[in-house]
Short mmCIF file of C-alpha atoms and ligand atoms in Angstrom, two decimals:
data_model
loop_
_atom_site.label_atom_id
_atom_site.label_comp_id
_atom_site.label_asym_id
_atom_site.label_seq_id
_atom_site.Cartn_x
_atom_site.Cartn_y
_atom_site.Cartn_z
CA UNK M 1 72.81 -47.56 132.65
CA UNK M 2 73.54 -50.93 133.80
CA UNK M 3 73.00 -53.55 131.43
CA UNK M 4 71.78 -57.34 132.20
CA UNK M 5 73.33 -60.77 130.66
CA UNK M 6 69.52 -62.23 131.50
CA UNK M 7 67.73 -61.81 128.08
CA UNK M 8 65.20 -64.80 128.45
CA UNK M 9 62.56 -63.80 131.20
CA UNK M 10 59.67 -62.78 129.88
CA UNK M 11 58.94 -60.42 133.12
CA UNK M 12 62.26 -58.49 132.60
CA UNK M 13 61.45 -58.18 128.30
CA UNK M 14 57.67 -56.74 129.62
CA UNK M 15 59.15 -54.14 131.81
CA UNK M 16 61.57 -52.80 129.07
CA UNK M 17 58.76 -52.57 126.86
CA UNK M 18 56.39 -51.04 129.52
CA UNK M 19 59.33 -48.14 129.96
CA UNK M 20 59.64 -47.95 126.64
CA UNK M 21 56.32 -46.94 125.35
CA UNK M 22 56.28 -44.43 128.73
CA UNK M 23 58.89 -42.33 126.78
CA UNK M 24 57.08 -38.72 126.23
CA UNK M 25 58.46 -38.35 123.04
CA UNK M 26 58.89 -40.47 120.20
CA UNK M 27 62.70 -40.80 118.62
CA UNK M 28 63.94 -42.44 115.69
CA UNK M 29 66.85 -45.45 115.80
CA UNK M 30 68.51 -46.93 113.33
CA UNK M 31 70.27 -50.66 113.66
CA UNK M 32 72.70 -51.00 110.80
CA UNK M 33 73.39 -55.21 111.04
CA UNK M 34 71.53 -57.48 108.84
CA UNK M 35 71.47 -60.01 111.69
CA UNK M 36 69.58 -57.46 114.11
CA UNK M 37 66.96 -56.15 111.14
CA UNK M 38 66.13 -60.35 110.84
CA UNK M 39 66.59 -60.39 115.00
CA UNK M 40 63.82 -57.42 114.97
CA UNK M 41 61.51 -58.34 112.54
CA UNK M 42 61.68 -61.94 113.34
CA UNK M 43 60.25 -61.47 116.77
CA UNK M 44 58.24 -58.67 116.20
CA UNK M 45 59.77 -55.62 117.74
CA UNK M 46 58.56 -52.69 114.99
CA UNK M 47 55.16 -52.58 116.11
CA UNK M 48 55.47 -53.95 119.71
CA UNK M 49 57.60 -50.51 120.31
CA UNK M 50 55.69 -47.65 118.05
CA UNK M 51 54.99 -45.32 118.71
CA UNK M 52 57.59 -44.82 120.91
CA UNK M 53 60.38 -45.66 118.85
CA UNK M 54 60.78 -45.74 114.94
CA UNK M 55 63.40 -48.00 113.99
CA UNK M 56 65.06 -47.39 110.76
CA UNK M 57 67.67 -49.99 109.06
CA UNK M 58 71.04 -48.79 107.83
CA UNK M 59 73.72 -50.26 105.42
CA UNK M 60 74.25 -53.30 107.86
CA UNK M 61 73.49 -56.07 105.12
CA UNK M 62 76.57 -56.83 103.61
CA UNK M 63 75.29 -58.32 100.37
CA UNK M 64 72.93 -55.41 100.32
CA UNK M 65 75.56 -52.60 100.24
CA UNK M 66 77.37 -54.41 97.69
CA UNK M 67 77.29 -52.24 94.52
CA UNK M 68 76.13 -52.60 90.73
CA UNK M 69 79.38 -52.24 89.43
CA UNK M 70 81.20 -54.84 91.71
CA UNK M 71 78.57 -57.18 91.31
CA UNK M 72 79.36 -56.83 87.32
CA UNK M 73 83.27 -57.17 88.00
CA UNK M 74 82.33 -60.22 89.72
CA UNK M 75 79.94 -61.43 87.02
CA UNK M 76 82.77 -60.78 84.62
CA UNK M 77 85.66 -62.53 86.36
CA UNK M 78 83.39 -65.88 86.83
CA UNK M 79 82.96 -65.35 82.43
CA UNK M 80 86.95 -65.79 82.09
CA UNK M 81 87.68 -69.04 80.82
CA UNK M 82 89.23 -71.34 83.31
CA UNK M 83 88.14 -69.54 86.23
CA UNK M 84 85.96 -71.21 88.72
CA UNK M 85 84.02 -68.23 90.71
CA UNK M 86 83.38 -69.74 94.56
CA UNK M 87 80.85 -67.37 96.54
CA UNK M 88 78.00 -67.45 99.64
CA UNK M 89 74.77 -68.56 98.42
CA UNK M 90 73.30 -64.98 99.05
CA UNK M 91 75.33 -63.36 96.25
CA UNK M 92 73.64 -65.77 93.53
CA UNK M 93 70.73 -63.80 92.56
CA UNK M 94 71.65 -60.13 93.54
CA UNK M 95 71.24 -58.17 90.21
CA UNK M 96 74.38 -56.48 88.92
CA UNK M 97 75.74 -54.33 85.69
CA UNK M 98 75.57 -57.46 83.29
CA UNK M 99 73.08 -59.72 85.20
CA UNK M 100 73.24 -62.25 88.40
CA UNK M 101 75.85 -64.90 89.08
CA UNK M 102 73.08 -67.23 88.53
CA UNK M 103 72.35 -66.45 85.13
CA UNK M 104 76.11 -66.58 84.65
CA UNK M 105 75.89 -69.82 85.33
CA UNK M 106 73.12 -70.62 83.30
CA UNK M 107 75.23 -68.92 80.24
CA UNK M 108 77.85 -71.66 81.46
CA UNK M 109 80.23 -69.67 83.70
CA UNK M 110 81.70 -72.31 86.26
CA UNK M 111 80.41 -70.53 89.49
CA UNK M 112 80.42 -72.49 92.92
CA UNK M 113 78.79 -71.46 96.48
CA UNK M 114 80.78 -72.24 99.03
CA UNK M 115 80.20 -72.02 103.01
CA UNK M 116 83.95 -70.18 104.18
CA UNK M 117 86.84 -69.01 102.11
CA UNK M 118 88.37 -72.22 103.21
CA UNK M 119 86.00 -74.18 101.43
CA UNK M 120 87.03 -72.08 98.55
CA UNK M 121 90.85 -72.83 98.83
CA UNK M 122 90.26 -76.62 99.61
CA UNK M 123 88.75 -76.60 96.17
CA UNK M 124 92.12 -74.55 94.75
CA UNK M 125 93.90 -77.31 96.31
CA UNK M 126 91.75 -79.79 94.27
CA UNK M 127 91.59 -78.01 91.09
CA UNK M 128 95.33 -76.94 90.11
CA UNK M 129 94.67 -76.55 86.61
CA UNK M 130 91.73 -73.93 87.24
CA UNK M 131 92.01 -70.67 88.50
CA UNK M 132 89.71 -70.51 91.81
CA UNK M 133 88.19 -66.43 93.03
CA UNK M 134 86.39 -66.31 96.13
CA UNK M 135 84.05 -63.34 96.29
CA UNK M 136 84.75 -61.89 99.84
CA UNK M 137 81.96 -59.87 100.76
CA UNK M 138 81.16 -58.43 104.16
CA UNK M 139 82.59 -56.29 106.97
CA UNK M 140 84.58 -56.39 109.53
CA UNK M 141 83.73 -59.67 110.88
CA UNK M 142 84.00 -61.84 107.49
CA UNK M 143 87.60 -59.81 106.62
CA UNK M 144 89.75 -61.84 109.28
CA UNK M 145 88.27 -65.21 107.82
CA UNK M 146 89.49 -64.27 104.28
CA UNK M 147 92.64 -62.88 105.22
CA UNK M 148 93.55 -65.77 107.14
CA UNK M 149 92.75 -67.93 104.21
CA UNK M 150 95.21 -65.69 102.08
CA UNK M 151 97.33 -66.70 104.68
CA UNK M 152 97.45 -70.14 104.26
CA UNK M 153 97.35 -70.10 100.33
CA UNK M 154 100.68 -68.50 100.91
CA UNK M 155 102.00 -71.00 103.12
CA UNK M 156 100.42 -73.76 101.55
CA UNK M 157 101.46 -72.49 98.22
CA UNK M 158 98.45 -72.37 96.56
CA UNK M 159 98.81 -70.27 93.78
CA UNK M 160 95.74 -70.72 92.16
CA UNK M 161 93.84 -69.38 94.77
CA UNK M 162 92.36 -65.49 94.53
CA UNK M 163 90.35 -62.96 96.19
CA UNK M 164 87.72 -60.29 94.79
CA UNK M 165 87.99 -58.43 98.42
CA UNK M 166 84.57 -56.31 98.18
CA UNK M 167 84.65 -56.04 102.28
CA UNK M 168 83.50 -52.68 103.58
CA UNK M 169 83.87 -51.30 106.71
CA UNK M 170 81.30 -49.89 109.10
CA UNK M 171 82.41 -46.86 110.81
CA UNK M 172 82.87 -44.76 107.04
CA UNK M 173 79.70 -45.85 106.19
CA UNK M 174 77.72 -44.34 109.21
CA UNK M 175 80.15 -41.22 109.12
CA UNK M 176 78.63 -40.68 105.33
CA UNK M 177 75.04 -41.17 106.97
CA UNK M 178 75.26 -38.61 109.67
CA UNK M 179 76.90 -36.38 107.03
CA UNK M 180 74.18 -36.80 105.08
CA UNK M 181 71.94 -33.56 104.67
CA UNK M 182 68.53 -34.29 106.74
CA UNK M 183 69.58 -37.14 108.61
CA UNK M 184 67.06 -37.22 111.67
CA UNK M 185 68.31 -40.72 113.40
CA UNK M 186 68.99 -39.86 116.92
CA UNK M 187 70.66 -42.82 117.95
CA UNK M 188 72.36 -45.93 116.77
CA UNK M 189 72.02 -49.76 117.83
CA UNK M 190 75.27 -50.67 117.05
CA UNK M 191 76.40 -53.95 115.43
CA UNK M 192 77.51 -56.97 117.87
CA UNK M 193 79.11 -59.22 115.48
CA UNK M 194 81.24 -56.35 113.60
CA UNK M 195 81.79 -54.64 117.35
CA UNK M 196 83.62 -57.81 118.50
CA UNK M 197 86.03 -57.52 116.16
CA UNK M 198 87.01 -53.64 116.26
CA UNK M 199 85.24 -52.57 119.36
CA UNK M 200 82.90 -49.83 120.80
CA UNK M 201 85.85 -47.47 120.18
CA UNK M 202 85.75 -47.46 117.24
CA UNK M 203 82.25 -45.24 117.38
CA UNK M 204 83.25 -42.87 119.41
CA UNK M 205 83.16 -40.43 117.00
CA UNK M 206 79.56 -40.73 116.92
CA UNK M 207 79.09 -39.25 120.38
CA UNK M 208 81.88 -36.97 120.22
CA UNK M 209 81.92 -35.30 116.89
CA UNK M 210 78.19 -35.50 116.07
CA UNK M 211 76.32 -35.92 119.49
CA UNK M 212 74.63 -38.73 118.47
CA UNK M 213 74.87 -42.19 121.01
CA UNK M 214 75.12 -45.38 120.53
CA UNK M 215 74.87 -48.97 121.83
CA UNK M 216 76.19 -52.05 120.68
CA UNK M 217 73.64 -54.85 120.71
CA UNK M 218 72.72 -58.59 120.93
CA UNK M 219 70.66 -60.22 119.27
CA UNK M 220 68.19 -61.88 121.39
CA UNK M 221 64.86 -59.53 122.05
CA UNK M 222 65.92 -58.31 125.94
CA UNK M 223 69.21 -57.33 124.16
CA UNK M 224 67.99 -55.12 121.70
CA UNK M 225 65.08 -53.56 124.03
CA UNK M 226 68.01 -53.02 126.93
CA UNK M 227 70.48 -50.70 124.08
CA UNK M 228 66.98 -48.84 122.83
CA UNK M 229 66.29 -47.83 126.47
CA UNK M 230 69.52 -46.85 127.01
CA UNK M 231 69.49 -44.99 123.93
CA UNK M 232 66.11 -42.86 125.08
CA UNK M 233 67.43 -42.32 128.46
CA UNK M 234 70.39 -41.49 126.27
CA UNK M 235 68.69 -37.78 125.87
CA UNK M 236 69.29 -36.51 129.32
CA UNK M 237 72.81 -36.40 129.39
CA UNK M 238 76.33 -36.58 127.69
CA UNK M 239 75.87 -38.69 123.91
CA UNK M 240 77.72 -41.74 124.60
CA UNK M 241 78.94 -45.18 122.91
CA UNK M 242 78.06 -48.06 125.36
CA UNK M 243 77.87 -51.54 125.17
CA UNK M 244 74.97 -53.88 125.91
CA UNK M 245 76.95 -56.82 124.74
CA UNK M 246 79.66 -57.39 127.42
CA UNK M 247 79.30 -61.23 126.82
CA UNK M 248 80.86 -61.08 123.22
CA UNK M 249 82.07 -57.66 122.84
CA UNK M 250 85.21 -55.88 124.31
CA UNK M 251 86.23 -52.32 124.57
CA UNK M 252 88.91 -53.16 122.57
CA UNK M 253 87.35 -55.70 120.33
CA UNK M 254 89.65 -58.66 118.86
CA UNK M 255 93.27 -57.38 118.41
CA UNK M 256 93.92 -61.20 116.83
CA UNK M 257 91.39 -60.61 114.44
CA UNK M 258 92.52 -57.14 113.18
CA UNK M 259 96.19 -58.22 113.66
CA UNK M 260 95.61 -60.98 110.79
CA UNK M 261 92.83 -58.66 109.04
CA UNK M 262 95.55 -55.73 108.55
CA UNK M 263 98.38 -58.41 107.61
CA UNK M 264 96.22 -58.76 104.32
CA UNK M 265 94.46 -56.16 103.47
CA UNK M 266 94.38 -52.44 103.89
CA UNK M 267 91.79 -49.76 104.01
CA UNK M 268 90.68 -48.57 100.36
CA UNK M 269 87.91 -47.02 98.20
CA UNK M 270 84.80 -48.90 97.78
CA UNK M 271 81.61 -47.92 95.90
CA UNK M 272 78.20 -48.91 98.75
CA UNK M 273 75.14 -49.39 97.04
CA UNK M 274 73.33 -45.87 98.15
CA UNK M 275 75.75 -43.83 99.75
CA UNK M 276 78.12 -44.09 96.41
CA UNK M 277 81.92 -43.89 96.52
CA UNK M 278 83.35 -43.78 99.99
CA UNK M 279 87.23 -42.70 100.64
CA UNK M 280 88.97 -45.83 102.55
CA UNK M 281 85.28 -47.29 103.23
CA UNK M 282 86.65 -51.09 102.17
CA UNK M 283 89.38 -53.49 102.14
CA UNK M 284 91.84 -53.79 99.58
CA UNK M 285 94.58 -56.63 99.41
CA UNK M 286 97.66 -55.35 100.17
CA UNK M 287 100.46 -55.29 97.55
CA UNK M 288 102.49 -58.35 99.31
CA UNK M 289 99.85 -60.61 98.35
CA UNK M 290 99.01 -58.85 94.87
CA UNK M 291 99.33 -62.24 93.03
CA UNK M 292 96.38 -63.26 94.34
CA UNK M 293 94.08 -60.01 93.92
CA UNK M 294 91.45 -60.88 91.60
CA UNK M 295 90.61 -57.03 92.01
CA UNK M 296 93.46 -56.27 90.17
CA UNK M 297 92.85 -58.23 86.93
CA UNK M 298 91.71 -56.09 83.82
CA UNK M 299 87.89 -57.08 82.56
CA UNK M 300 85.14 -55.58 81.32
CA UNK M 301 82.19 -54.24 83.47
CA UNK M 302 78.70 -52.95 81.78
CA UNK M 303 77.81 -49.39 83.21
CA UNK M 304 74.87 -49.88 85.48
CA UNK M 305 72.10 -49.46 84.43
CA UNK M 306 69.60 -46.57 86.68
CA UNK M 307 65.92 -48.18 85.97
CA UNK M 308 65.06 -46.37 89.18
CA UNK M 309 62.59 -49.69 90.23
CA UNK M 310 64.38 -51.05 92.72
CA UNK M 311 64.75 -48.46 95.91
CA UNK M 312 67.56 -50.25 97.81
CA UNK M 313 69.77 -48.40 98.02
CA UNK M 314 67.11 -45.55 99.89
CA UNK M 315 66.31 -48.23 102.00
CA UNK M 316 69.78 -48.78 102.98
CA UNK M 317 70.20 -44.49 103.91
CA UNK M 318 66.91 -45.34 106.07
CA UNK M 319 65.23 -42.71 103.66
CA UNK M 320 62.39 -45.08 103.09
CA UNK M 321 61.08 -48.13 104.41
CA UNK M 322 60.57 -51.18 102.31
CA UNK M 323 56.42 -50.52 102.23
CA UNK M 324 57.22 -47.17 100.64
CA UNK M 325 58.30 -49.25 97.48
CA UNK M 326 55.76 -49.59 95.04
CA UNK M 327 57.26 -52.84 94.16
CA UNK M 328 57.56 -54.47 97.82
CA UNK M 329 55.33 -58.04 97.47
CA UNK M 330 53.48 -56.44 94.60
CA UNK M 331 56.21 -57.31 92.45
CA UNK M 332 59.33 -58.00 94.57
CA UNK M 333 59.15 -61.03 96.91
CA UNK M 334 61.65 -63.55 97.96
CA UNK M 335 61.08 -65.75 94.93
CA UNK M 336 61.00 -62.60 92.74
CA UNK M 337 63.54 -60.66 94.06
CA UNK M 338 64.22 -57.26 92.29
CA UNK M 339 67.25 -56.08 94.34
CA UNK M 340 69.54 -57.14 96.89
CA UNK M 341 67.13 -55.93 100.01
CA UNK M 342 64.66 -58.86 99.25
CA UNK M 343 67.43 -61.60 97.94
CA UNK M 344 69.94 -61.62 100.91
CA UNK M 345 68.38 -63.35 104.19
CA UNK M 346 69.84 -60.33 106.42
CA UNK M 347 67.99 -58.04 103.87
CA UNK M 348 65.28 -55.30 105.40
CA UNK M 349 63.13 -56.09 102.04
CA UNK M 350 63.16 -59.73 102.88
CA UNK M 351 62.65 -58.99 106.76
CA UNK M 352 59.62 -56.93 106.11
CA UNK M 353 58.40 -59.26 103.53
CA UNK M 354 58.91 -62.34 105.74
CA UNK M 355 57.62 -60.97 109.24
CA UNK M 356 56.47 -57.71 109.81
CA UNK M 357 53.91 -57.77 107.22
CA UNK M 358 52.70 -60.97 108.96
CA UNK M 359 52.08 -58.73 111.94
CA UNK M 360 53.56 -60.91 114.24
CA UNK M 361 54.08 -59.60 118.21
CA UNK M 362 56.62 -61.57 120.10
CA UNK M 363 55.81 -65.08 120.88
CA UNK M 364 58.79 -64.84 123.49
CA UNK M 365 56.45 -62.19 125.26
CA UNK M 366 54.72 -65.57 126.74
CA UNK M 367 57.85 -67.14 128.34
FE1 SF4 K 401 64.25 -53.12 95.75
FE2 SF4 K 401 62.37 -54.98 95.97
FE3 SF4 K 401 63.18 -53.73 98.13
FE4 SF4 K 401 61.74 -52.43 96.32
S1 SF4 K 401 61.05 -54.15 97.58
S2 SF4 K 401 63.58 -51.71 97.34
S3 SF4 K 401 62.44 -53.39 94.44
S4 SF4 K 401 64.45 -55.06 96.86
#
């Protein structure tokens, strides 16, 4: 299929969505980026495309897939005296063994939000006497950010700076999901932001191991409708991994990018919230720079607790959708939140909660 860079004209958006719903059987997607579950629910894709297409969210929210047990370490680290904790906003209120970050800081733990890792070494810089962690969540497209700050630390000499890496990377994650017994998702809208960095090659594996394609997307509505059609046409032929995306993505994705990613850290075992343990699934600081892993330092972390409320991490497999949760806007809301689905902004909880069960249909359907 050949894929257009016009994603504005309302004409071209109605005649994806006309040859959508012709399909003559339905088939079931799955995005796994925060930014496109916001992107779909924001301009009201779900029920503008059933019953053609079911669209199921994967592990693409990065503060989402970050675990219990992490959260705790992190929880615990911004306890130590004489540690200032410096995190994203989003990470505040998702619950972890031993509580939030925000009721850390209500028990007096110095905990700061910050907007980039810089922000968090500028404030190293400021603070010698204090020992500064920045919480680096995220995937592949946060990691070169962090690293590069590691960088500079070094060459700045900042030893007071640290980093809880908690990064994850993508392509483990949807190995473990297509592994996973059951799995029905028949194809994959891949992530643009995280594709930029490693590129499309990176999923090969999907076509060629498992047979199942996939496109990496944009996040305007034409760009998202253009990589589902090409994943229904998708059926007739060879699986494939394509790109929809040409404007920001390359085959061969950012080679700066990874060059300073790998300088710093190195793949390693990470615990996802719902698919468990994965084998070199995150990013661990590499032992060069091992005076400033805050990963490394001893503390103690609660077991988490398994109240079985909160149905996350399910959501996150694409097992269930956020209505199927007895607590969605019953209970859970965004001032309310009971997990990390509804907290984070790129959260499917939060999505649902926000649009969807609005019912809203695509203002940009009337140009
Ligand atoms: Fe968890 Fe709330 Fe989502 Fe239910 S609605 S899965 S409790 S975040």
């Amino acid at each position: 299929m050949r894929f257009i860079d016009e994603y504005r004209s309302p004409d071209i958006l109605r005649g994806l969505l006309d040859r959508i719903g012709d399909i003559p059987r339905p088939m079931t997607l799955m995005e796994v980026c925060g930014t496109h579950t916001m992107a779909i629910s924001r301009s009201g894709l779900r029920p503008l495309l059933a019953p053609a297409v079911d669209l199921l969210s994967g592990p693409g929210c990065p503060v989402c897939v970050t675990s219990e047990r992490d959260m705790g370490k992190a929880v615990a680290i911004a306890g130590i005296p004489g540690v200032v904790l410096a995190t994203f906003g989003d990470m505040m209120r998702v619950p972890g063994a031993g509580g939030t970050l925000l009721e850390a800081a209500s028990r007096g733990a110095a905990v700061k939000v910050v907007y980039s890792p810089l922000d968090a070494l500028a404030l190293a810089e400021r603070e010698k006497d204090r020992k500064v962690v920045f919480l680096g969540v995220g995937f592949e497209t946060t990691a070169p950010s962090v690293a590069a700050s590691l960088l500079r630390a070094r060459e700045r000499g900042v030893e007071n700076f640290y980093v809880l890496s908690l990064h994850k990377l993508v392509p483990p994650a949807l190995r473990a999901l297509v592994e996973m017994e059951g799995f029905g998702v028949e194809g994959f809208i891949l992530p643009g932001h995280v594709s930029s960095i490693i590129g499309a090659g990176a999923y090969s594996f999907l076509a060629d191991e498992y047979g199942i394609p996939g496109v990496v997307a944009g996040f305007e509505p034409a760009d998202i409708l253009q990589a589902i059609y090409a994943l229904l046409g998708s059926r007739e032929g060879k699986p494939s991994v394509d790109v929809a995306y040409s404007r920001a993505v390359k085959a061969g994705g950012n080679p700066r990018a990874i060059d300073i990613l790998y300088r710093v850290f190195e793949p390693a075992d990470a615990e996802w919230r719902g698919l468990s343990f994965m084998p070199a699934s995150g990013l661990g600081i590499r032992e060069e720079f091992r005076e400033h892993d805050a990963g490394a330092w001893e503390v103690e972390v609660p077991e988490p607790e398994e109240d079985g409320k909160c149905r996350c991490g399910d959501i996150l497999c694409g097992l269930i959708k956020p209505p199927q949760c007895p607590m969605f806007a019953a209970v859970c809301t965004p001032d309310n939140p009971l997990g990390p689905c509804m907290v984070s902004s790129e959260g499917t909880c939060a999505s649902y909660y926000l649009y969807d069960a609005r019912g809203g249909r695509g203002s940009w359907l009337r140009g």
